[in-house]
PDB file of C-alpha atoms in Angstrom:
ATOM      1  CA  MET A   1     -32.514 -19.857  -1.428  1.00 40.00           C
ATOM      2  CA  PRO A   2     -29.378 -18.364  -3.067  1.00 43.00           C
ATOM      3  CA  ARG A   3     -31.211 -15.009  -3.369  1.00 42.00           C
ATOM      4  CA  VAL A   4     -31.941 -14.819   0.368  1.00 36.00           C
ATOM      5  CA  LEU A   5     -28.377 -14.038   1.516  1.00 36.00           C
ATOM      6  CA  PRO A   6     -27.836 -11.063  -0.827  1.00 38.00           C
ATOM      7  CA  MET A   7     -31.236  -9.685   0.166  1.00 38.00           C
ATOM      8  CA  VAL A   8     -30.416 -10.036   3.889  1.00 34.00           C
ATOM      9  CA  ALA A   9     -27.081  -8.295   3.352  1.00 38.00           C
ATOM     10  CA  LEU A  10     -28.795  -5.485   1.432  1.00 37.00           C
ATOM     11  CA  ALA A  11     -31.387  -5.102   4.213  1.00 38.00           C
ATOM     12  CA  MET A  12     -28.586  -4.879   6.807  1.00 37.00           C
ATOM     13  CA  VAL A  13     -26.766  -2.182   4.816  1.00 36.00           C
ATOM     14  CA  LEU A  14     -29.969  -0.178   4.359  1.00 39.00           C
ATOM     15  CA  ALA A  15     -30.628  -0.468   8.096  1.00 40.00           C
ATOM     16  CA  GLY A  16     -27.207   1.058   8.834  1.00 41.00           C
ATOM     17  CA  CYS A  17     -25.383  -2.162   9.698  1.00 38.00           C
ATOM     18  CA  THR A  18     -21.958  -2.904   8.275  1.00 35.00           C
ATOM     19  CA  LEU A  19     -20.398  -6.266   7.712  1.00 35.00           C
ATOM     20  CA  LEU A  20     -16.820  -6.169   8.971  1.00 33.00           C
ATOM     21  CA  PRO A  21     -14.317  -8.979   8.631  1.00 36.00           C
ATOM     22  CA  THR A  22     -13.570 -10.631  11.946  1.00 35.00           C
ATOM     23  CA  PRO A  23      -9.827 -10.928  12.577  1.00 40.00           C
ATOM     24  CA  SER A  24      -8.846 -14.442  13.497  1.00 41.00           C
ATOM     25  CA  PRO A  25      -6.822 -14.656  16.709  1.00 45.00           C
ATOM     26  CA  THR A  26      -3.295 -15.981  16.646  1.00 43.00           C
ATOM     27  CA  PRO A  27      -2.735 -19.219  18.574  1.00 46.00           C
ATOM     28  CA  THR A  28      -0.445 -19.000  21.591  1.00 48.00           C
ATOM     29  CA  PRO A  29       2.494 -21.416  21.951  1.00 52.00           C
ATOM     30  CA  THR A  30       0.389 -23.519  24.362  1.00 55.00           C
ATOM     31  CA  GLY A  31      -2.325 -23.979  21.726  1.00 58.00           C
ATOM     32  CA  GLY A  32      -4.817 -21.471  23.133  1.00 61.00           C
ATOM     33  CA  ALA A  33      -6.127 -18.514  21.177  1.00 66.00           C
ATOM     34  CA  MET A  34      -4.486 -15.106  21.566  1.00 72.00           C
ATOM     35  CA  VAL A  35      -7.057 -12.574  22.694  1.00 79.00           C
ATOM     36  CA  TYR A  36      -6.727  -9.138  21.107  1.00 90.00           C
ATOM     37  CA  SER A  37      -8.529  -5.893  21.787  1.00 94.00           C
ATOM     38  CA  GLU A  38      -8.510  -2.424  20.293  1.00 96.00           C
ATOM     39  CA  ILE A  39      -5.835  -0.273  21.929  1.00 96.00           C
ATOM     40  CA  ASP A  40      -4.573   3.279  21.514  1.00 96.00           C
ATOM     41  CA  VAL A  41      -0.764   3.354  21.333  1.00 96.00           C
ATOM     42  CA  PRO A  42       0.588   6.797  22.351  1.00 95.00           C
ATOM     43  CA  LEU A  43       3.492   7.737  20.066  1.00 95.00           C
ATOM     44  CA  ASP A  44       3.975  11.376  21.088  1.00 93.00           C
ATOM     45  CA  LYS A  45       1.982  14.142  22.742  1.00 92.00           C
ATOM     46  CA  GLY A  46      -1.127  14.413  20.591  1.00 92.00           C
ATOM     47  CA  VAL A  47      -0.349  11.448  18.299  1.00 94.00           C
ATOM     48  CA  ALA A  48      -1.574   7.856  18.694  1.00 96.00           C
ATOM     49  CA  LEU A  49      -2.048   4.691  16.666  1.00 97.00           C
ATOM     50  CA  THR A  50      -5.221   2.682  17.226  1.00 97.00           C
ATOM     51  CA  VAL A  51      -4.639  -1.028  16.551  1.00 97.00           C
ATOM     52  CA  TYR A  52      -6.335  -4.339  17.183  1.00 95.00           C
ATOM     53  CA  GLY A  53      -3.638  -6.203  19.086  1.00 96.00           C
ATOM     54  CA  GLU A  54      -1.188  -5.967  21.973  1.00 96.00           C
ATOM     55  CA  ASP A  55       1.582  -3.476  22.769  1.00 96.00           C
ATOM     56  CA  SER A  56       4.755  -4.101  24.718  1.00 95.00           C
ATOM     57  CA  ALA A  57       6.880  -0.957  24.705  1.00 91.00           C
ATOM     58  CA  SER A  58      10.598  -0.956  25.364  1.00 92.00           C
ATOM     59  CA  VAL A  59      13.264   1.653  25.936  1.00 90.00           C
ATOM     60  CA  PRO A  60      16.100   1.050  23.492  1.00 87.00           C
ATOM     61  CA  THR A  61      19.760   1.448  24.340  1.00 81.00           C
ATOM     62  CA  PRO A  62      20.730   5.130  24.262  1.00 77.00           C
ATOM     63  CA  SER A  63      19.891   6.447  20.823  1.00 78.00           C
ATOM     64  CA  ASP A  64      19.683   9.778  19.071  1.00 79.00           C
ATOM     65  CA  CYS A  65      16.610   8.478  17.213  1.00 92.00           C
ATOM     66  CA  THR A  66      13.907   7.422  19.691  1.00 93.00           C
ATOM     67  CA  GLU A  67      13.065   7.126  23.366  1.00 91.00           C
ATOM     68  CA  ARG A  68      10.541   4.280  23.109  1.00 93.00           C
ATOM     69  CA  VAL A  69       9.768   1.462  20.674  1.00 95.00           C
ATOM     70  CA  HIS A  70       6.263  -0.026  20.711  1.00 97.00           C
ATOM     71  CA  HIS A  71       6.302  -3.731  19.770  1.00 97.00           C
ATOM     72  CA  LEU A  72       2.838  -4.443  18.392  1.00 97.00           C
ATOM     73  CA  THR A  73       1.404  -7.940  17.973  1.00 96.00           C
ATOM     74  CA  THR A  74      -1.651  -8.049  15.699  1.00 96.00           C
ATOM     75  CA  PRO A  75      -3.576 -10.717  13.785  1.00 95.00           C
ATOM     76  CA  THR A  76      -1.645  -9.694  10.634  1.00 95.00           C
ATOM     77  CA  GLY A  77       1.815  -9.880  12.210  1.00 96.00           C
ATOM     78  CA  ASN A  78       4.305  -7.929  14.276  1.00 97.00           C
ATOM     79  CA  TYR A  79       5.035  -4.221  13.932  1.00 98.00           C
ATOM     80  CA  GLN A  80       7.222  -1.620  15.604  1.00 98.00           C
ATOM     81  CA  ALA A  81       6.043   1.983  16.044  1.00 98.00           C
ATOM     82  CA  MET A  82       7.970   4.980  17.363  1.00 97.00           C
ATOM     83  CA  LEU A  83       8.500   8.715  17.184  1.00 95.00           C
ATOM     84  CA  VAL A  84      11.772   9.506  15.392  1.00 95.00           C
ATOM     85  CA  LYS A  85      13.521  12.359  17.211  1.00 92.00           C
ATOM     86  CA  PRO A  86      14.590  15.461  15.292  1.00 90.00           C
ATOM     87  CA  GLY A  87      18.255  15.202  14.343  1.00 89.00           C
ATOM     88  CA  CYS A  88      18.156  11.411  13.906  1.00 91.00           C
ATOM     89  CA  THR A  89      20.724  10.434  11.298  1.00 86.00           C
ATOM     90  CA  GLY A  90      19.156   7.009  10.737  1.00 87.00           C
ATOM     91  CA  SER A  91      20.678   3.523  10.773  1.00 84.00           C
ATOM     92  CA  THR A  92      23.285   2.205   8.416  1.00 76.00           C
ATOM     93  CA  THR A  93      22.997  -1.413   9.543  1.00 84.00           C
ATOM     94  CA  VAL A  94      19.924  -3.403  10.563  1.00 92.00           C
ATOM     95  CA  GLY A  95      19.789  -6.999  11.719  1.00 95.00           C
ATOM     96  CA  ASN A  96      19.729  -9.470  14.594  1.00 95.00           C
ATOM     97  CA  GLY A  97      16.762  -7.904  16.361  1.00 92.00           C
ATOM     98  CA  PHE A  98      17.389  -4.288  15.322  1.00 93.00           C
ATOM     99  CA  HIS A  99      15.040  -3.198  12.513  1.00 95.00           C
ATOM    100  CA  GLY A 100      16.491   0.305  12.157  1.00 94.00           C
ATOM    101  CA  TYR A 101      15.639   3.974  12.488  1.00 94.00           C
ATOM    102  CA  PHE A 102      15.067   6.074   9.405  1.00 94.00           C
ATOM    103  CA  ALA A 103      15.140   9.842   9.067  1.00 89.00           C
ATOM    104  CA  GLU A 104      14.360   9.534   5.330  1.00 92.00           C
ATOM    105  CA  PRO A 105      13.695   6.661   2.919  1.00 93.00           C
ATOM    106  CA  PRO A 106      17.113   5.297   1.865  1.00 89.00           C
ATOM    107  CA  GLY A 107      17.906   6.048  -1.743  1.00 86.00           C
ATOM    108  CA  GLY A 108      14.924   8.410  -1.997  1.00 84.00           C
ATOM    109  CA  THR A 109      12.657   5.723  -3.506  1.00 91.00           C
ATOM    110  CA  PHE A 110       9.284   5.246  -1.815  1.00 97.00           C
ATOM    111  CA  GLU A 111       5.539   4.912  -2.350  1.00 98.00           C
ATOM    112  CA  GLN A 112       3.357   7.630  -0.857  1.00 97.00           C
ATOM    113  CA  VAL A 113      -0.036   6.795   0.688  1.00 97.00           C
ATOM    114  CA  ASN A 114      -2.469   8.855   2.733  1.00 96.00           C
ATOM    115  CA  THR A 115      -3.263   8.243   6.398  1.00 96.00           C
ATOM    116  CA  PRO A 116      -5.724  10.110   8.637  1.00 95.00           C
ATOM    117  CA  ALA A 117      -2.754  11.915  10.251  1.00 94.00           C
ATOM    118  CA  GLY A 118      -0.785  12.798   7.099  1.00 93.00           C
ATOM    119  CA  PRO A 119       1.070  11.307   4.124  1.00 95.00           C
ATOM    120  CA  ALA A 120       3.179   8.178   4.645  1.00 97.00           C
ATOM    121  CA  ARG A 121       6.307   7.322   2.664  1.00 98.00           C
ATOM    122  CA  ILE A 122       6.630   3.518   2.463  1.00 98.00           C
ATOM    123  CA  PHE A 123       9.747   1.625   1.388  1.00 97.00           C
ATOM    124  CA  PRO A 124      11.390  -1.797   1.832  1.00 97.00           C
ATOM    125  CA  SER A 125      14.313  -2.344   4.212  1.00 96.00           C
ATOM    126  CA  LYS A 126      16.636  -5.360   4.043  1.00 96.00           C
ATOM    127  CA  TYR A 127      16.940  -7.222   7.356  1.00 97.00           C
ATOM    128  CA  TYR A 128      19.007 -10.229   8.486  1.00 96.00           C
ATOM    129  CA  GLU A 129      19.270 -12.687  11.379  1.00 96.00           C
ATOM    130  CA  CYS A 130      22.508 -14.589  11.908  1.00 95.00           C
ATOM    131  CA  THR A 131      23.490 -17.235  14.451  1.00 90.00           C
ATOM    132  CA  ASN A 132      25.236 -20.299  12.977  1.00 91.00           C
ATOM    133  CA  SER A 133      23.951 -19.257   9.546  1.00 94.00           C
ATOM    134  CA  CYS A 134      22.179 -16.203   8.167  1.00 96.00           C
ATOM    135  CA  ALA A 135      18.615 -15.684   6.971  1.00 97.00           C
ATOM    136  CA  TYR A 136      17.461 -12.592   5.093  1.00 97.00           C
ATOM    137  CA  GLY A 137      14.155 -10.763   4.849  1.00 97.00           C
ATOM    138  CA  THR A 138      12.613  -7.475   3.812  1.00 97.00           C
ATOM    139  CA  ASP A 139      10.713  -5.300   6.284  1.00 97.00           C
ATOM    140  CA  GLU A 140       8.176  -2.726   5.084  1.00 98.00           C
ATOM    141  CA  VAL A 141       8.754   0.711   6.675  1.00 98.00           C
ATOM    142  CA  ALA A 142       6.465   3.758   6.780  1.00 98.00           C
ATOM    143  CA  LEU A 143       7.486   7.281   7.731  1.00 97.00           C
ATOM    144  CA  VAL A 144       4.547   9.564   8.477  1.00 97.00           C
ATOM    145  CA  ASP A 145       4.950  13.320   8.913  1.00 93.00           C
ATOM    146  CA  VAL A 146       2.499  14.444  11.602  1.00 92.00           C
ATOM    147  CA  GLY A 147       2.854  18.193  12.092  1.00 88.00           C
ATOM    148  CA  GLY A 148       6.624  18.153  11.533  1.00 89.00           C
ATOM    149  CA  ARG A 149       7.161  15.035  13.672  1.00 91.00           C
ATOM    150  CA  ILE A 150       8.127  11.753  12.015  1.00 95.00           C
ATOM    151  CA  ILE A 151       6.352   8.584  13.124  1.00 97.00           C
ATOM    152  CA  GLN A 152       8.005   5.345  11.965  1.00 97.00           C
ATOM    153  CA  VAL A 153       5.960   2.161  11.707  1.00 98.00           C
ATOM    154  CA  THR A 154       7.742  -1.011  10.573  1.00 98.00           C
ATOM    155  CA  ALA A 155       6.165  -4.315   9.525  1.00 98.00           C
ATOM    156  CA  VAL A 156       8.968  -6.534  10.828  1.00 98.00           C
ATOM    157  CA  THR A 157      10.102  -9.845   9.410  1.00 97.00           C
ATOM    158  CA  SER A 158      11.590 -12.833  11.222  1.00 96.00           C
ATOM    159  CA  PRO A 159      13.655 -14.588   8.541  1.00 97.00           C
ATOM    160  CA  SER A 160      15.078 -17.327  10.795  1.00 94.00           C
ATOM    161  CA  SER A 161      11.473 -18.322  11.540  1.00 94.00           C
ATOM    162  CA  GLY A 162      10.657 -18.386   7.828  1.00 94.00           C
ATOM    163  CA  GLN A 163       8.922 -14.997   7.536  1.00 95.00           C
ATOM    164  CA  THR A 164      10.990 -13.164   4.918  1.00 97.00           C
ATOM    165  CA  THR A 165       8.454 -10.643   3.565  1.00 97.00           C
ATOM    166  CA  ARG A 166       5.584  -8.533   4.857  1.00 97.00           C
ATOM    167  CA  SER A 167       2.447  -7.276   3.160  1.00 97.00           C
ATOM    168  CA  ARG A 168       2.572  -3.603   2.226  1.00 97.00           C
ATOM    169  CA  PRO A 169      -1.261  -3.411   1.988  1.00 97.00           C
ATOM    170  CA  GLU A 170      -1.522  -4.723   5.587  1.00 98.00           C
ATOM    171  CA  LEU A 171       0.909  -2.006   6.725  1.00 98.00           C
ATOM    172  CA  VAL A 172      -1.162   0.634   4.891  1.00 98.00           C
ATOM    173  CA  GLN A 173      -4.304  -0.729   6.599  1.00 97.00           C
ATOM    174  CA  LEU A 174      -2.618  -0.524  10.025  1.00 98.00           C
ATOM    175  CA  LEU A 175      -1.598   3.081   9.305  1.00 98.00           C
ATOM    176  CA  GLN A 176      -5.263   4.029   8.953  1.00 97.00           C
ATOM    177  CA  GLY A 177      -5.392   3.901  12.775  1.00 97.00           C
ATOM    178  CA  LEU A 178      -2.857   6.747  13.055  1.00 96.00           C
ATOM    179  CA  HIS A 179      -4.471   9.915  14.390  1.00 94.00           C
ATOM    180  CA  GLU A 180      -3.921  13.107  16.306  1.00 89.00           C
ATOM    181  CA  THR A 181      -5.454  13.141  19.776  1.00 89.00           C
TER     182      THR A 181
END
């Protein structure tokens, strides 16, 4: 019997089938399951990010860095995605709901990975949340050059809720949905 499963899997692969992991939905606050679907998030004319999740875009307070921030909820966590405008000088302070804008990786230290739309520079960014006391976390940030335009995707933390780190491999996996349209 133990040989049957590998043989079935091999037969499926030879027949052109692929076995994909099924993302588990995130429970809603009322105890129900969050229902996700594949969506195309438009980041700029000709550039989109395909994700399995939900998007709620917002217009930030006047900024020299972006016109719209996409707040993405996925089975692996929350992300923010945006086009960084030319001339953006970046953020010197992040915290209390603001995860920052970056024109370049701070300090020049980053890891480079490939995406379907171009190379991504990934680096950590310190983040804090303070009310009566402060909690600290580290976001993972990716800057992707797509034809001279910079797309920023941030895996955001929520330190006051106990989430102080994010998975860089999960961010890299999400970036594989970045493409030119």
